[in-house]
């Protein structure tokens, strides 16, 4: 029977005080760009989204997309209940307070006449918006409503290979249960894929490893999971033999590999090859996962939408330069990837993220991927706090 | 870009500390009569209602309606789960504790035999009840269970024109989301009708003003919204022209008017004319709205049922002296008013009341209707606190 | 009108501070065996149950049933989401942490390879399990995870007549609303049966008493309700006559009786007769009710599953020695008892238990059954605290 000493030794971490900035980031890190919606879904009819703990209204204004705090300062009605009565504006549903979409300024109050003295004296916080990869990106400022904060260019935050290259994108946005940190950790987690996803249809014909030995390398703003050993089966003392081999599955490769997760590739896409990723899974703040396969890259963005929920944005990117490869990619994406990978496979993750309840937690060897991620968050936040705030334009 | 000074100046009220009694009245003011149900729905089978933060059981006892605190003192079972076993009493469903409906006294315990020593030693709080306008009215005492409190006569609280006159009533009772104060403020709010209700079918054929200039007059226990100017359209600088004109709608009148909200009437009902209301919308504590039209008056009572809910009681009263006018009123009410006015029109209000989230708030010129209402509440409560409590009979 | 003095005198108990251990036992007493599931429903596929405030996973392991704390220490995933990959173990769904079912020790981590250094250093709390009466019983330890605590033998806790005798059992398990204490008190409550259950189909043909005079006797670990007088009707002053007589119901017996609740029996089962119960309703800690009828005994176990819920386990036991009596019992049970007694009758109780809201409470004479039960709990807990803890094996 376990002694008290053994139980204490095995108790693991009671809390996350080792990573204070991460521990505090219940509703996400501020001062970053987040993808919140497909650009094609944002129209002149307002859309309500939540980013971190902030309610935001998105609306199309010509080619631009505008983002305003989703609360009329008059009586607290969500602006997203309103509609556009005049170009470049949004009128609140209740009393017709009419805000300029680009500045957030109150430009007219339809129920107070043209001489309304309140116009120009009230404004709603606006949020910087960009459109990239077919998505609308919002910048969540470090301090809400600080007029001096200028966001860093979004291209500095996007994965480098997605800036200045040609590609096609397929993807899926889902609102999911569970804190955003559990979602990031699940995505980058070395250990779970080999067990949790053993039954995924996505892996029906390809054997997955039973376990790996990996280490984490940092390069710039990314950390990479680098595979040192790949094991396809094992005899577990006192328990039995464990493997993901099945007679109908492709035999695994003999060498260790660091692109894709079922073996080395015959041919690697030149854009992907040019990145020379040290490992096939990489991660950056504020929660961007990149899984490099030989012919495409899968990205996951985990957007905080509350203490117990997040928005999952999963993208599959193919670096094609047009021509017949584009319809070919779409056929593959819609015919299979969307359902098998972004559907059932990712649904297994969603169930675990929802059920995760930590800390307390008891980490094991493969969880170096988690601890290095948390360390990256701490260092990134510390470096930002140290740098002087950028000046207003 | 907005400077910090502008933002501060535009920040509005952070709280309601200017109106402390009103601020505290989350679940309503005590010491008033409230309409809680249609009298015709109260039978020998108990009905559970909530008034303020109090659960009350209503039950018919011959012509009278009785109201008891809806909690058996024995084990906390709602008395409304019980039934009547003997005339003039109600027996709790669990152990047959039998209470006298008029006094609240425990008169028998069916499971303790005729000699039960507890009879006469326990009682349930009773609440004064009146029946007026086809409704059951409850008096919510200032202090629960104070035997010395005698309610003021209900006729002193009813709108004066409803005491001693003949009339027919049509109406609707709905349980709605949102604090009762948001419901009162919505009802009396000068500004919203012209914008929010612009799409109401009720206004399909009659143009509503675009904005008004009004002031508030107090007369006795009522405050009135008095229209000084009525504007039917306007050119809003930098935004455009706004009006509720439509080619299929009746043209609006040229003069300013203070009865109805779409123009002066050809003929006004003599009872209504005799009131000489200074404005068509009036309001009194504890939340009674009166909208005078030329041929009927619409009343709204907002009954607190919790911090985030209220019971909406909407009445349409026609001062007819019987004869063919009664079926004519009913035909109009059931054929149109009920669906258009007490239905869709009022449903637009319900959506706003539910969505209102104040304070903080940023009031504008037409909100003098709100601030005068809050001031009326403060003064009324202060006057009551100053007067000596009435003696017991 | 009630004076203030009368109201104060009638106020009853504001809280349960008279019974501090009972008052504190919101989620049940610890250090007892509880029935949690039918043994036949526990298979190799894990079942999640809640006992007190503890989540537990049940799983069959050959003939034995195993119970583990339903939380993987790694990341908090419920072990009941996992499955068995190797005999005698359960693997967590997320990362394949594999626990020995009998010891709770981590015996393998499938995603960490055979050399995993964490094996043997982590364990999950296990709970003692027994199978009796076709049910799985769990022991809820006084202190979670204390390796020195050895449970008392379950047979010391079972009703004496169920140890070493032959019988057949029919029963029903329901998850119900309401604190477990309200359920116990409802079950043993002298007063409610005669009023609440007057309309039960179970009593359609047999008159129930109108009220009784009883006292409580303690014998060993049981308290018994002993009937001194049984009254079939009464004239309640100022109210009227009350009885459960109906022309179609069996006439009640003339003598006082203490077995069954509608009258003395012609023939009593010898096992039941041998118990010489002083009263037909008896109760023991931690919430076991026994209602002795002439030919069977009905038991109710109230298993705490949270502050506002419990699991109701109702059993009907017939002390038959096999042969034709067994199918006869089953025919009676399935044809009637299950629906009338364990269904509608017991459903009336469930509604009251859910609606009970005490303290405050105002007890009356028959509630001596409640106060003696609470006193029994206090004395039992005090005696256990006084005795030295049992040593580890």
mmCIF file of C-alpha atoms in Angstrom, chain A residues 18-166:
data_model
loop_
_atom_site.group_PDB
_atom_site.id
_atom_site.type_symbol
_atom_site.label_atom_id
_atom_site.label_comp_id
_atom_site.label_asym_id
_atom_site.label_seq_id
_atom_site.Cartn_x
_atom_site.Cartn_y
_atom_site.Cartn_z
ATOM 1 C CA UNK A 18 5.785 28.819 -11.271
ATOM 2 C CA UNK A 19 4.317 30.627 -14.307
ATOM 3 C CA UNK A 20 2.595 33.687 -12.875
ATOM 4 C CA UNK A 21 1.833 35.535 -16.113
ATOM 5 C CA UNK A 22 0.447 32.371 -17.651
ATOM 6 C CA UNK A 23 -1.510 31.603 -14.509
ATOM 7 C CA UNK A 24 -3.095 35.047 -14.636
ATOM 8 C CA UNK A 25 -3.978 34.860 -18.340
ATOM 9 C CA UNK A 26 -7.314 33.173 -17.699
ATOM 10 C CA UNK A 27 -8.946 35.010 -20.578
ATOM 11 C CA UNK A 28 -5.824 35.287 -22.722
ATOM 12 C CA UNK A 29 -2.817 37.511 -23.214
ATOM 13 C CA UNK A 30 -3.477 41.082 -24.241
ATOM 14 C CA UNK A 31 -1.539 42.979 -26.896
ATOM 15 C CA UNK A 32 -1.890 40.364 -29.654
ATOM 16 C CA UNK A 33 -3.797 39.737 -32.857
ATOM 17 C CA UNK A 34 -6.441 37.003 -32.839
ATOM 18 C CA UNK A 35 -8.446 35.506 -35.711
ATOM 19 C CA UNK A 36 -12.119 35.691 -34.785
ATOM 20 C CA UNK A 37 -14.236 35.020 -37.887
ATOM 21 C CA UNK A 38 -14.178 34.188 -41.569
ATOM 22 C CA UNK A 39 -13.948 37.477 -43.458
ATOM 23 C CA UNK A 40 -16.699 36.315 -45.830
ATOM 24 C CA UNK A 41 -19.201 36.096 -42.962
ATOM 25 C CA UNK A 42 -18.793 39.717 -41.921
ATOM 26 C CA UNK A 43 -21.364 41.875 -43.682
ATOM 27 C CA UNK A 44 -23.201 45.157 -43.138
ATOM 28 C CA UNK A 45 -25.309 43.313 -40.627
ATOM 29 C CA UNK A 46 -23.391 43.393 -37.343
ATOM 30 C CA UNK A 47 -21.799 40.269 -35.837
ATOM 31 C CA UNK A 48 -21.151 39.895 -32.113
ATOM 32 C CA UNK A 49 -17.943 38.189 -31.013
ATOM 33 C CA UNK A 50 -16.156 37.785 -27.713
ATOM 34 C CA UNK A 51 -12.387 38.141 -27.464
ATOM 35 C CA UNK A 52 -10.860 37.512 -24.054
ATOM 36 C CA UNK A 53 -13.373 39.121 -21.736
ATOM 37 C CA UNK A 54 -14.405 41.812 -24.218
ATOM 38 C CA UNK A 55 -17.570 41.920 -26.300
ATOM 39 C CA UNK A 56 -16.910 43.286 -29.751
ATOM 40 C CA UNK A 57 -19.165 44.076 -32.696
ATOM 41 C CA UNK A 58 -17.816 43.409 -36.170
ATOM 42 C CA UNK A 59 -19.252 44.994 -39.285
ATOM 43 C CA UNK A 60 -18.246 45.425 -42.884
ATOM 44 C CA UNK A 61 -17.809 48.975 -44.159
ATOM 45 C CA UNK A 62 -16.951 48.662 -47.844
ATOM 46 C CA UNK A 63 -13.743 46.667 -48.088
ATOM 47 C CA UNK A 64 -12.836 47.378 -44.499
ATOM 48 C CA UNK A 65 -14.085 45.535 -41.475
ATOM 49 C CA UNK A 66 -14.712 47.639 -38.374
ATOM 50 C CA UNK A 67 -14.707 46.545 -34.748
ATOM 51 C CA UNK A 68 -16.391 48.472 -31.933
ATOM 52 C CA UNK A 69 -16.911 47.685 -28.294
ATOM 53 C CA UNK A 70 -20.285 45.960 -28.340
ATOM 54 C CA UNK A 71 -21.995 48.250 -25.858
ATOM 55 C CA UNK A 72 -23.782 51.527 -26.438
ATOM 56 C CA UNK A 73 -22.527 53.948 -23.769
ATOM 57 C CA UNK A 74 -26.045 55.339 -23.383
ATOM 58 C CA UNK A 75 -27.829 52.426 -21.722
ATOM 59 C CA UNK A 76 -25.630 49.392 -22.342
ATOM 60 C CA UNK A 77 -27.516 47.842 -25.266
ATOM 61 C CA UNK A 78 -25.246 45.722 -27.514
ATOM 62 C CA UNK A 79 -24.505 47.687 -30.662
ATOM 63 C CA UNK A 80 -24.685 44.403 -32.527
ATOM 64 C CA UNK A 81 -28.476 44.593 -32.082
ATOM 65 C CA UNK A 82 -28.441 47.742 -34.234
ATOM 66 C CA UNK A 83 -28.205 48.339 -37.963
ATOM 67 C CA UNK A 84 -26.688 50.659 -40.471
ATOM 68 C CA UNK A 85 -28.872 53.655 -41.351
ATOM 69 C CA UNK A 86 -26.146 55.742 -43.023
ATOM 70 C CA UNK A 87 -22.930 54.733 -44.806
ATOM 71 C CA UNK A 88 -19.949 54.391 -42.508
ATOM 72 C CA UNK A 89 -22.086 54.343 -39.371
ATOM 73 C CA UNK A 90 -24.011 52.030 -37.074
ATOM 74 C CA UNK A 91 -27.168 53.113 -35.241
ATOM 75 C CA UNK A 92 -28.040 51.594 -31.883
ATOM 76 C CA UNK A 93 -31.358 49.735 -31.951
ATOM 77 C CA UNK A 94 -32.786 51.517 -28.929
ATOM 78 C CA UNK A 95 -32.518 55.289 -29.450
ATOM 79 C CA UNK A 96 -30.689 55.633 -32.734
ATOM 80 C CA UNK A 97 -27.366 56.748 -31.326
ATOM 81 C CA UNK A 98 -25.273 56.688 -34.488
ATOM 82 C CA UNK A 99 -21.572 55.934 -34.311
ATOM 83 C CA UNK A 100 -18.891 56.468 -36.902
ATOM 84 C CA UNK A 101 -17.539 53.006 -37.637
ATOM 85 C CA UNK A 102 -13.926 54.019 -38.137
ATOM 86 C CA UNK A 103 -13.467 56.373 -35.187
ATOM 87 C CA UNK A 104 -16.171 55.137 -32.807
ATOM 88 C CA UNK A 105 -17.323 58.746 -32.363
ATOM 89 C CA UNK A 106 -20.985 59.500 -31.814
ATOM 90 C CA UNK A 107 -21.820 61.387 -35.003
ATOM 91 C CA UNK A 108 -25.603 61.730 -34.694
ATOM 92 C CA UNK A 109 -28.439 60.922 -32.327
ATOM 93 C CA UNK A 110 -31.513 60.394 -34.477
ATOM 94 C CA UNK A 111 -33.911 60.974 -31.580
ATOM 95 C CA UNK A 112 -32.214 64.169 -30.436
ATOM 96 C CA UNK A 113 -32.263 66.219 -33.640
ATOM 97 C CA UNK A 114 -29.436 67.662 -35.697
ATOM 98 C CA UNK A 115 -28.402 70.093 -32.957
ATOM 99 C CA UNK A 116 -27.755 67.355 -30.395
ATOM 100 C CA UNK A 117 -25.139 68.642 -28.017
ATOM 101 C CA UNK A 118 -23.893 65.183 -27.109
ATOM 102 C CA UNK A 119 -22.461 64.465 -30.564
ATOM 103 C CA UNK A 120 -18.700 64.408 -30.594
ATOM 104 C CA UNK A 121 -18.554 64.119 -26.825
ATOM 105 C CA UNK A 122 -19.029 60.364 -26.639
ATOM 106 C CA UNK A 123 -17.224 57.580 -28.360
ATOM 107 C CA UNK A 124 -17.062 53.831 -28.311
ATOM 108 C CA UNK A 125 -13.747 52.021 -28.172
ATOM 109 C CA UNK A 126 -12.647 50.755 -31.557
ATOM 110 C CA UNK A 127 -10.329 47.827 -32.148
ATOM 111 C CA UNK A 128 -7.740 47.446 -34.888
ATOM 112 C CA UNK A 129 -8.815 44.977 -37.566
ATOM 113 C CA UNK A 130 -6.886 43.175 -40.299
ATOM 114 C CA UNK A 131 -7.889 40.591 -42.883
ATOM 115 C CA UNK A 132 -5.453 37.759 -43.583
ATOM 116 C CA UNK A 133 -5.872 34.137 -44.741
ATOM 117 C CA UNK A 134 -9.567 34.786 -45.323
ATOM 118 C CA UNK A 135 -9.986 35.601 -41.643
ATOM 119 C CA UNK A 136 -10.782 38.750 -39.712
ATOM 120 C CA UNK A 137 -8.116 39.448 -37.074
ATOM 121 C CA UNK A 138 -8.691 41.651 -34.052
ATOM 122 C CA UNK A 139 -6.027 43.294 -31.948
ATOM 123 C CA UNK A 140 -6.829 43.002 -28.262
ATOM 124 C CA UNK A 141 -5.045 46.011 -26.714
ATOM 125 C CA UNK A 142 -3.043 45.713 -23.516
ATOM 126 C CA UNK A 143 -5.256 48.379 -21.960
ATOM 127 C CA UNK A 144 -8.758 48.951 -23.253
ATOM 128 C CA UNK A 145 -9.321 52.400 -24.678
ATOM 129 C CA UNK A 146 -5.745 53.597 -24.382
ATOM 130 C CA UNK A 147 -5.415 55.976 -27.362
ATOM 131 C CA UNK A 148 -1.624 55.767 -27.291
ATOM 132 C CA UNK A 149 -1.344 52.056 -27.949
ATOM 133 C CA UNK A 150 -0.403 51.178 -31.508
ATOM 134 C CA UNK A 151 -0.515 47.498 -32.394
ATOM 135 C CA UNK A 152 2.479 45.773 -33.873
ATOM 136 C CA UNK A 153 2.054 44.886 -37.566
ATOM 137 C CA UNK A 154 0.067 41.681 -37.897
ATOM 138 C CA UNK A 155 2.612 40.280 -40.366
ATOM 139 C CA UNK A 156 5.174 40.191 -37.579
ATOM 140 C CA UNK A 157 2.882 37.854 -35.718
ATOM 141 C CA UNK A 158 1.738 35.565 -38.546
ATOM 142 C CA UNK A 159 3.773 32.434 -39.223
ATOM 143 C CA UNK A 160 6.613 33.643 -41.471
ATOM 144 C CA UNK A 161 5.793 31.258 -44.321
ATOM 145 C CA UNK A 162 2.323 32.820 -44.623
ATOM 146 C CA UNK A 163 3.656 36.294 -45.437
ATOM 147 C CA UNK A 164 4.475 36.967 -49.079
ATOM 148 C CA UNK A 165 3.728 33.484 -50.360
ATOM 149 C CA UNK A 166 0.920 32.011 -52.428
#
